[in-house]
Short mmCIF file of C-alpha atoms and ligand atoms in Angstrom, two decimals:
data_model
loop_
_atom_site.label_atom_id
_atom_site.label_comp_id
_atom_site.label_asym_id
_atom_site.label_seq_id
_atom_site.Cartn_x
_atom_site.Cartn_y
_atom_site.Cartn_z
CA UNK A 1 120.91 146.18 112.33
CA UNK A 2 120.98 144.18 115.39
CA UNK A 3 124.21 141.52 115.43
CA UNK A 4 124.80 138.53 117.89
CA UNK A 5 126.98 135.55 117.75
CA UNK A 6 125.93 132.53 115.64
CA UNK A 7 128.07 129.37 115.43
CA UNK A 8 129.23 129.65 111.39
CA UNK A 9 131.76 126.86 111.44
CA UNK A 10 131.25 122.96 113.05
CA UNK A 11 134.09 121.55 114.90
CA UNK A 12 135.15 119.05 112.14
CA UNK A 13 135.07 121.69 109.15
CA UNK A 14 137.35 123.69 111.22
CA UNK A 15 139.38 120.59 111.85
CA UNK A 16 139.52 120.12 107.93
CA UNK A 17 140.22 123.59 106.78
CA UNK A 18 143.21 123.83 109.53
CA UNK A 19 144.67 120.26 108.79
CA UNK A 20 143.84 121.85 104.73
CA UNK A 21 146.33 124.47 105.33
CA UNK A 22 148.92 122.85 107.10
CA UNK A 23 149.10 120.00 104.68
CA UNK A 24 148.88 122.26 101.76
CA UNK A 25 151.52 124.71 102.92
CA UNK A 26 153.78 122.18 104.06
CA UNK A 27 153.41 120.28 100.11
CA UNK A 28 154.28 123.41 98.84
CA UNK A 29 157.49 123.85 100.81
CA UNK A 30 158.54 120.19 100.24
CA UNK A 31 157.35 120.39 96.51
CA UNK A 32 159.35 123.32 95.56
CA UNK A 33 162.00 121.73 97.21
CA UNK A 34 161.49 119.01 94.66
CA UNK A 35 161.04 120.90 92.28
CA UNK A 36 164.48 122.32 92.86
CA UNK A 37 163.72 125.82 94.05
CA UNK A 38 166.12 125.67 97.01
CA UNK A 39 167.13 122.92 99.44
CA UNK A 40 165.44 122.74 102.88
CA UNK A 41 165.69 119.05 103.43
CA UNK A 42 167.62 117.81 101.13
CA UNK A 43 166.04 116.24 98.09
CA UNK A 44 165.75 112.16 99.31
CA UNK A 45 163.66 113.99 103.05
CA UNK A 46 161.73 116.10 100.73
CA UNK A 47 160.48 113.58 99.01
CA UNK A 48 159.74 111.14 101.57
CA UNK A 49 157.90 113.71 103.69
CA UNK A 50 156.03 115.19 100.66
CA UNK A 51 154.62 112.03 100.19
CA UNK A 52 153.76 111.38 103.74
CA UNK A 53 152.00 114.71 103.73
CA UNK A 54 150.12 113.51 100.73
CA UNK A 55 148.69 110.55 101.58
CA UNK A 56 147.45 112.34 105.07
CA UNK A 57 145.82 114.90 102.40
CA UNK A 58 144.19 112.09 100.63
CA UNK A 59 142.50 110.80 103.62
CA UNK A 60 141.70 113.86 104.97
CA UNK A 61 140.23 114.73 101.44
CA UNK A 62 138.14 111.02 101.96
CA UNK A 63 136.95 112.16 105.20
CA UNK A 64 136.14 115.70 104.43
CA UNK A 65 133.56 114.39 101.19
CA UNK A 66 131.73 111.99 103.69
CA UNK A 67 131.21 115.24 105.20
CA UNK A 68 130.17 117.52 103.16
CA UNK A 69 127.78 114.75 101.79
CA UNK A 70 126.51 113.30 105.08
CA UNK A 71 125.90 117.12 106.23
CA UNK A 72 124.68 118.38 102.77
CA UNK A 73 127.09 121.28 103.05
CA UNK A 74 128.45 120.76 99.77
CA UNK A 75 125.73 122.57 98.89
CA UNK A 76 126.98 125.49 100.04
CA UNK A 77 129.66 125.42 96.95
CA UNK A 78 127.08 125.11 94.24
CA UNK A 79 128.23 128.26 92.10
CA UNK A 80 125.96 130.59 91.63
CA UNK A 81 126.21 133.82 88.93
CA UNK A 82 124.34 136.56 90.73
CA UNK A 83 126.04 139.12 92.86
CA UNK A 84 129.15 137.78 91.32
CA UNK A 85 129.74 141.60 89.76
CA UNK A 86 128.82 143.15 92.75
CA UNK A 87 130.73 141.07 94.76
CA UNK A 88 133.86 141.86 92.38
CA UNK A 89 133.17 145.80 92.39
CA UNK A 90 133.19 145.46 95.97
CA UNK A 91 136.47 144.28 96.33
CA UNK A 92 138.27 146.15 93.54
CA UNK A 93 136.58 149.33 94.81
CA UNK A 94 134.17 149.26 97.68
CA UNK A 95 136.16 147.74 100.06
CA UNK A 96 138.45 150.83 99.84
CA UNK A 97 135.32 153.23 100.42
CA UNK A 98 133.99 151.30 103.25
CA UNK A 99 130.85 150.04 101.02
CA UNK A 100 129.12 147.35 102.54
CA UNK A 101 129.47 144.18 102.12
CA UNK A 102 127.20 143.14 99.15
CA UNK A 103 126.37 139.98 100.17
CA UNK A 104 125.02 138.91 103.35
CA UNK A 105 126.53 135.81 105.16
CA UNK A 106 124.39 132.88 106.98
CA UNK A 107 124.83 129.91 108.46
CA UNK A 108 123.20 128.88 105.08
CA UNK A 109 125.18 131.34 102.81
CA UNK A 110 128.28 131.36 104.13
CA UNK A 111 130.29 131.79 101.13
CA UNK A 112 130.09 134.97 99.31
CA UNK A 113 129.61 133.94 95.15
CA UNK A 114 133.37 134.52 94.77
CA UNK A 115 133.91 132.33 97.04
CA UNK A 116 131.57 129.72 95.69
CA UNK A 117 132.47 129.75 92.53
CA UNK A 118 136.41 129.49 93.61
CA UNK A 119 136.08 126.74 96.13
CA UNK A 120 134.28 124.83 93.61
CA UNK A 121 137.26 125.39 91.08
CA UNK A 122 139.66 124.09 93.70
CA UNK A 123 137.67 121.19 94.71
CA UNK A 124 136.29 119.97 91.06
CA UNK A 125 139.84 121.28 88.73
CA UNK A 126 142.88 122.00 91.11
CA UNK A 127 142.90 119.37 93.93
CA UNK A 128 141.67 116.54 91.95
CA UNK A 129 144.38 117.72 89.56
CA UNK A 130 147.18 117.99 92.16
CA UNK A 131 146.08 114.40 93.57
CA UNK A 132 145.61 112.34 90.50
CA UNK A 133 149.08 114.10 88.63
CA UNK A 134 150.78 113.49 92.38
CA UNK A 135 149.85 110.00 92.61
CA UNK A 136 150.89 109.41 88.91
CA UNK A 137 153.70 111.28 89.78
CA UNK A 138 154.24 108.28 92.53
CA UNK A 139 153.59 105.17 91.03
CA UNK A 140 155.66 106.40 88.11
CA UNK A 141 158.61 106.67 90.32
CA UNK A 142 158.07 103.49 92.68
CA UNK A 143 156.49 100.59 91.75
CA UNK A 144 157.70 100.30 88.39
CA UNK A 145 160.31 102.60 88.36
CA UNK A 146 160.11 103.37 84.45
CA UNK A 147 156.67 104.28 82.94
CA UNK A 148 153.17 103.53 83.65
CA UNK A 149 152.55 101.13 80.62
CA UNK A 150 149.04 100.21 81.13
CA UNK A 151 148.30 104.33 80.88
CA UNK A 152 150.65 104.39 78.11
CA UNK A 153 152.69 107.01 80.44
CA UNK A 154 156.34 107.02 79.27
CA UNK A 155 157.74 110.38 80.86
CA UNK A 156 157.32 111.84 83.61
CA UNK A 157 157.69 115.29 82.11
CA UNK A 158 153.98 116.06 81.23
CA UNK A 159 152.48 114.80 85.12
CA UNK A 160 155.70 117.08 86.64
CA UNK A 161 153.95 120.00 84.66
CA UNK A 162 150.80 119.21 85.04
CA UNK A 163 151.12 118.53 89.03
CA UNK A 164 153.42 121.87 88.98
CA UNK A 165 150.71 124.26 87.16
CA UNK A 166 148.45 123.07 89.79
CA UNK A 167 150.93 123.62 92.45
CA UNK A 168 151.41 126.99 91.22
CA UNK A 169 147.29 127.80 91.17
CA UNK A 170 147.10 126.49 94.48
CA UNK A 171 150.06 129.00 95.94
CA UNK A 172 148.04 131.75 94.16
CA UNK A 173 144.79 130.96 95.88
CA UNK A 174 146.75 131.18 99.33
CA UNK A 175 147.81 134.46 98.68
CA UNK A 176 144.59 135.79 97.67
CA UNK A 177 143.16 133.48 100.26
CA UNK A 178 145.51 135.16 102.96
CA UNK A 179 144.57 138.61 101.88
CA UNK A 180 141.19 137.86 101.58
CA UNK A 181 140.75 136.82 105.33
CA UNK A 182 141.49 140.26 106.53
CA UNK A 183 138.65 141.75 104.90
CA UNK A 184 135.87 140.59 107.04
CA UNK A 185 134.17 143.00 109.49
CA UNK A 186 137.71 143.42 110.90
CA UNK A 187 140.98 142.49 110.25
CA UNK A 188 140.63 139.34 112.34
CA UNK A 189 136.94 138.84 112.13
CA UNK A 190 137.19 136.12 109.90
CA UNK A 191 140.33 134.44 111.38
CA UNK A 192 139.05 134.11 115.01
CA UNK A 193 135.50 132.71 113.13
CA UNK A 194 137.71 129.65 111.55
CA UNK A 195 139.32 128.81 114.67
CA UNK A 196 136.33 129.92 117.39
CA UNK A 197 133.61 128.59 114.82
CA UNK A 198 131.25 131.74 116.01
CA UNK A 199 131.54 134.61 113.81
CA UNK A 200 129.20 137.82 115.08
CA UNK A 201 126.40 138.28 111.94
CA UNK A 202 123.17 140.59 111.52
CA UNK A 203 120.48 139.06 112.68
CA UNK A 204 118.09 136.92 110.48
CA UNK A 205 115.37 134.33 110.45
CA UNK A 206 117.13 131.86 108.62
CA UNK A 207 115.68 128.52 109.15
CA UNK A 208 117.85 125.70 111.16
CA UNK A 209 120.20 128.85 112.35
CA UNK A 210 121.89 127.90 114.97
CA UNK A 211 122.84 130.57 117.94
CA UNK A 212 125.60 130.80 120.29
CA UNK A 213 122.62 129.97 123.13
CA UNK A 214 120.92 127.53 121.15
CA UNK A 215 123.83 125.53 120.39
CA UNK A 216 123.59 122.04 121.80
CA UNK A 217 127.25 120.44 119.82
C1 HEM B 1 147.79 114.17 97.34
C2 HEM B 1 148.46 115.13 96.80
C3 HEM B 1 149.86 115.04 96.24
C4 HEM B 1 150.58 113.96 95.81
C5 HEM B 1 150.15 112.50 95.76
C6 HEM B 1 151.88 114.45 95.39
C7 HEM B 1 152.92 113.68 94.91
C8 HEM B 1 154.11 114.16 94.41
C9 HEM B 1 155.20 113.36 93.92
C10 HEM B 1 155.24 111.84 93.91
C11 HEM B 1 156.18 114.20 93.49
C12 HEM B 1 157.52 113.80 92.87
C13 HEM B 1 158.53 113.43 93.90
C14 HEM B 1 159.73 112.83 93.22
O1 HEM B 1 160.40 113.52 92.43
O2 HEM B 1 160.00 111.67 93.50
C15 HEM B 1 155.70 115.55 93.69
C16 HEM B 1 156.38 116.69 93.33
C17 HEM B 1 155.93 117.97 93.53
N1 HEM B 1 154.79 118.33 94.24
FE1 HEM B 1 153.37 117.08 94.90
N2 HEM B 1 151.91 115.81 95.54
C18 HEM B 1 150.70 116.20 96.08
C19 HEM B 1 150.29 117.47 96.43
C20 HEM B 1 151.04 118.61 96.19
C21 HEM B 1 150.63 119.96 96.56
C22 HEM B 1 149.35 120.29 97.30
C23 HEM B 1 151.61 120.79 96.12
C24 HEM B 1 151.72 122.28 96.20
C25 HEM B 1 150.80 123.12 96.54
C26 HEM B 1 152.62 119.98 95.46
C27 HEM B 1 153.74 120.47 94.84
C28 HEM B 1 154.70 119.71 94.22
C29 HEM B 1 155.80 120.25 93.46
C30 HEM B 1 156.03 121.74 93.16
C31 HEM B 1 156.57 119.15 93.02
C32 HEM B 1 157.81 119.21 92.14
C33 HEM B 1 157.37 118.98 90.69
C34 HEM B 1 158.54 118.91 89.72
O3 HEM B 1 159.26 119.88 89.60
O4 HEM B 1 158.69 117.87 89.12
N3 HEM B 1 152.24 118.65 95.53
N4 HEM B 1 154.44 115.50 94.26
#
């Protein structure tokens, strides 16, 4: 099958899933620091830059739904159920034949099911989870210093769990996401699409494609 260059990924949603990762990795390292699995910056810095990093997450997390909505690519995280099984068997045991991939990927379809049906478990459960615990988490601490009364909040222990489960599923979706990433055509086919935004994909008639040539952004 013929292949040629076709911009996958817009300047601003590579923007967003770089600023993503460096936020994200960088909560991590401050929150386990918090959380008191070794000392980096020292508690007092770890907090105060965990919660800078936070509130840049939270606007980048404002911006990033005007996008998706203004664009319409949320739809492109809709979950859907079929090819989820092949798209499984493929990566527990075709990837290590050299089956094809079992899903084909557009500027439509980007996402693969799996990845559909996870990115819309981290954006619906996990992130809204991490924010609203983390911001708990904040005003418990700051403005009143003991409790939230009017949410009848009087320890902090269940929003430290709660914001540390999600913490935890969000280190375990980097680590699958990492490995994941080397999977595509070749190891760094996937890589060089996030940061190039042109990925090189069979060619198709999708509607409102948009080529390397054709591209006017
Ligand atoms: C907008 C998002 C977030 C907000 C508002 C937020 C806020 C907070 C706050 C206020 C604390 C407590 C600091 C203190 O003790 O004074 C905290 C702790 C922590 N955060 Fe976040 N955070 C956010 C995102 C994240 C992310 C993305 C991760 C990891 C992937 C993370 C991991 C942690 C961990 C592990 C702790 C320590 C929990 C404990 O042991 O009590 N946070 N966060």
């Amino acid at each position: 099958m013929k292949k040629k260059q076709v911009y996958v990924y817009k300047a601003f949603e590579r923007f967003w899933h770089w600023m993503q990762a460096i936020l994200i990795f960088f909560l991590a390292f401050s929150g386990f620091e918090i959380h008191g699995s070794y000392t980096f910056f020292g508690f007092r810095d770890a907090v105060k830059y965990h919660n800078i990093a936070a509130y840049m997450l939270i606007i980048l997390i404002v911006f990033a739904i005007f996008w998706h909505f203004a664009t319409g690519e949320w739809r492109q995280y809709v979950p859907s159920f079929r090819n989820i099984a092949a798209q499984l068997n493929y990566y527990i045991f075709g990837i290590f034949k050299n089956a094809p991939h079992p899903t084909r990927k557009t500027v439509l379809s980007k996402l693969n099911p799996l990845q559909k049906l996870t990115y819309f478990g981290l954006k619906i459960l996990v992130i809204p989870v991490i924010v609203t615990s983390g911001l708990l988490y904040m005003l418990y601490r700051y403005p009143q210093k003991y409790g939230i009364e009017s949410l009848n909040i009087e320890s902090l222990e269940v929003i430290a769990i709660i914001h540390t489960i999600a913490a935890f599923l969000l280190v375990a979706f980097i680590i699958a996401h990492l490995y994941l990433i080397t999977t595509g055509e070749k190891v760094t086919t996937n890589l060089k699409a996030m940061l190039t935004g042109y990925e090189e994909l069979e060619e198709h008639h999708d509607e409102g494609e948009v080529t390397s040539s054709e591209k006017s952004e």
